[in-house]
Amino acid sequence: MNRTFVAIKPDGVKRGLIGNIIRRIEHKGYKIVGLKMLQPTLEIAEQHYAEHKGKPFYQSLINYITSGPIVAMVVEGKNVIEGMRHMMGSTVPNDAQVGTIRADFAQTKECNTIHGSDCCESAEREINIYFKPEELCEGWKTMMEYVWESMPEES
Ligand SMILES: Nc1ncnc2c1ncn2[C@@H]1O[C@H](COP(=O)(O)OP(=O)(O)O)[C@@H](O)[C@H]1O
Ligand SMILES: [Mg+2]
């Protein structure tokens, strides 16, 4: 199993989309092993988006992500990094496939409702920004894990 960092961004929280987004993640069969609502500080926002420092949208991105609470999650599942990115849709909501979170809930490139790590290294880095190891609830099994265990490995 892989894990990834997911965040419902301030626009998603303010518009009451927490339940809808968590429902999609759970219905996919992914396991949420870390979950908290927090108001990102400037320091956290700068760490999270360090790769974008210097870009024209950087300052407004920092303002946006610190503009209200977010819901931060650690999500586990088979190929979950790619899977969550697929469920989120493209960065620009109008390029995202209909049915994805960004296509369904967002209108602008900036306020695009959800964040998900883009690779293993980003996932580990981002999880460590938002969660201490003892805040993760690992070691329990979802029904999907029982299903996966009973199926042959994919080639
Ligand atoms: N050109 C842009 N103008 C405004 N905001 C942007 C722009 N590009 C990216 N962003 C914001 O910065 C976030 C991080 O960008 P990026 O890592 O490229 O996308 P993603 O979130 O899909 O991984 C985006 O989700 C979006 O909120
Ligand atoms: Mg990114």
PDB file of C-alpha atoms in Angstrom, residues 7 9 43-54 57-58 61-62 64-65 102 110 112 114-116 125-126 129-130:
ATOM      1  CA  ALA A   7      -5.931  18.525   1.786  1.00  0.00           C
ATOM      2  CA  LYS A   9      -8.334  23.649   0.644  1.00  0.00           C
ATOM      3  CA  GLU A  43       5.378  28.834   8.030  1.00  0.00           C
ATOM      4  CA  ILE A  44       3.394  25.700   7.138  1.00  0.00           C
ATOM      5  CA  ALA A  45       2.149  27.220   3.871  1.00  0.00           C
ATOM      6  CA  GLU A  46       5.680  28.201   2.846  1.00  0.00           C
ATOM      7  CA  GLN A  47       6.988  24.712   3.601  1.00  0.00           C
ATOM      8  CA  HIS A  48       4.135  23.059   1.740  1.00  0.00           C
ATOM      9  CA  TYR A  49       4.531  25.154  -1.396  1.00  0.00           C
ATOM     10  CA  ALA A  50       8.336  25.620  -1.294  1.00  0.00           C
ATOM     11  CA  GLU A  51       8.637  24.264  -4.868  1.00  0.00           C
ATOM     12  CA  HIS A  52       6.577  27.208  -6.171  1.00  0.00           C
ATOM     13  CA  LYS A  53       8.592  29.957  -4.459  1.00  0.00           C
ATOM     14  CA  GLY A  54       9.497  32.623  -7.003  1.00  0.00           C
ATOM     15  CA  PHE A  57       1.280  33.068  -8.373  1.00  0.00           C
ATOM     16  CA  TYR A  58       3.298  32.147  -5.251  1.00  0.00           C
ATOM     17  CA  LEU A  61      -1.229  30.926  -3.365  1.00  0.00           C
ATOM     18  CA  ILE A  62       0.206  31.493   0.130  1.00  0.00           C
ATOM     19  CA  TYR A  64      -5.184  31.600  -0.334  1.00  0.00           C
ATOM     20  CA  ILE A  65      -3.963  28.560   1.598  1.00  0.00           C
ATOM     21  CA  ARG A 102     -11.934  19.885  -9.461  1.00  0.00           C
ATOM     22  CA  GLU A 110      -6.031  28.846  -7.894  1.00  0.00           C
ATOM     23  CA  ASN A 112      -9.250  24.403  -7.000  1.00  0.00           C
ATOM     24  CA  ILE A 114      -8.194  19.993  -3.188  1.00  0.00           C
ATOM     25  CA  HIS A 115      -4.513  19.213  -2.920  1.00  0.00           C
ATOM     26  CA  GLY A 116      -2.908  15.817  -3.441  1.00  0.00           C
ATOM     27  CA  ARG A 125       7.584  15.425   2.743  1.00  0.00           C
ATOM     28  CA  GLU A 126       4.044  16.818   2.947  1.00  0.00           C
ATOM     29  CA  ILE A 129       4.806  18.905   7.465  1.00  0.00           C
ATOM     30  CA  TYR A 130       1.250  18.319   8.664  1.00  0.00           C
TER      31      TYR A 130
END
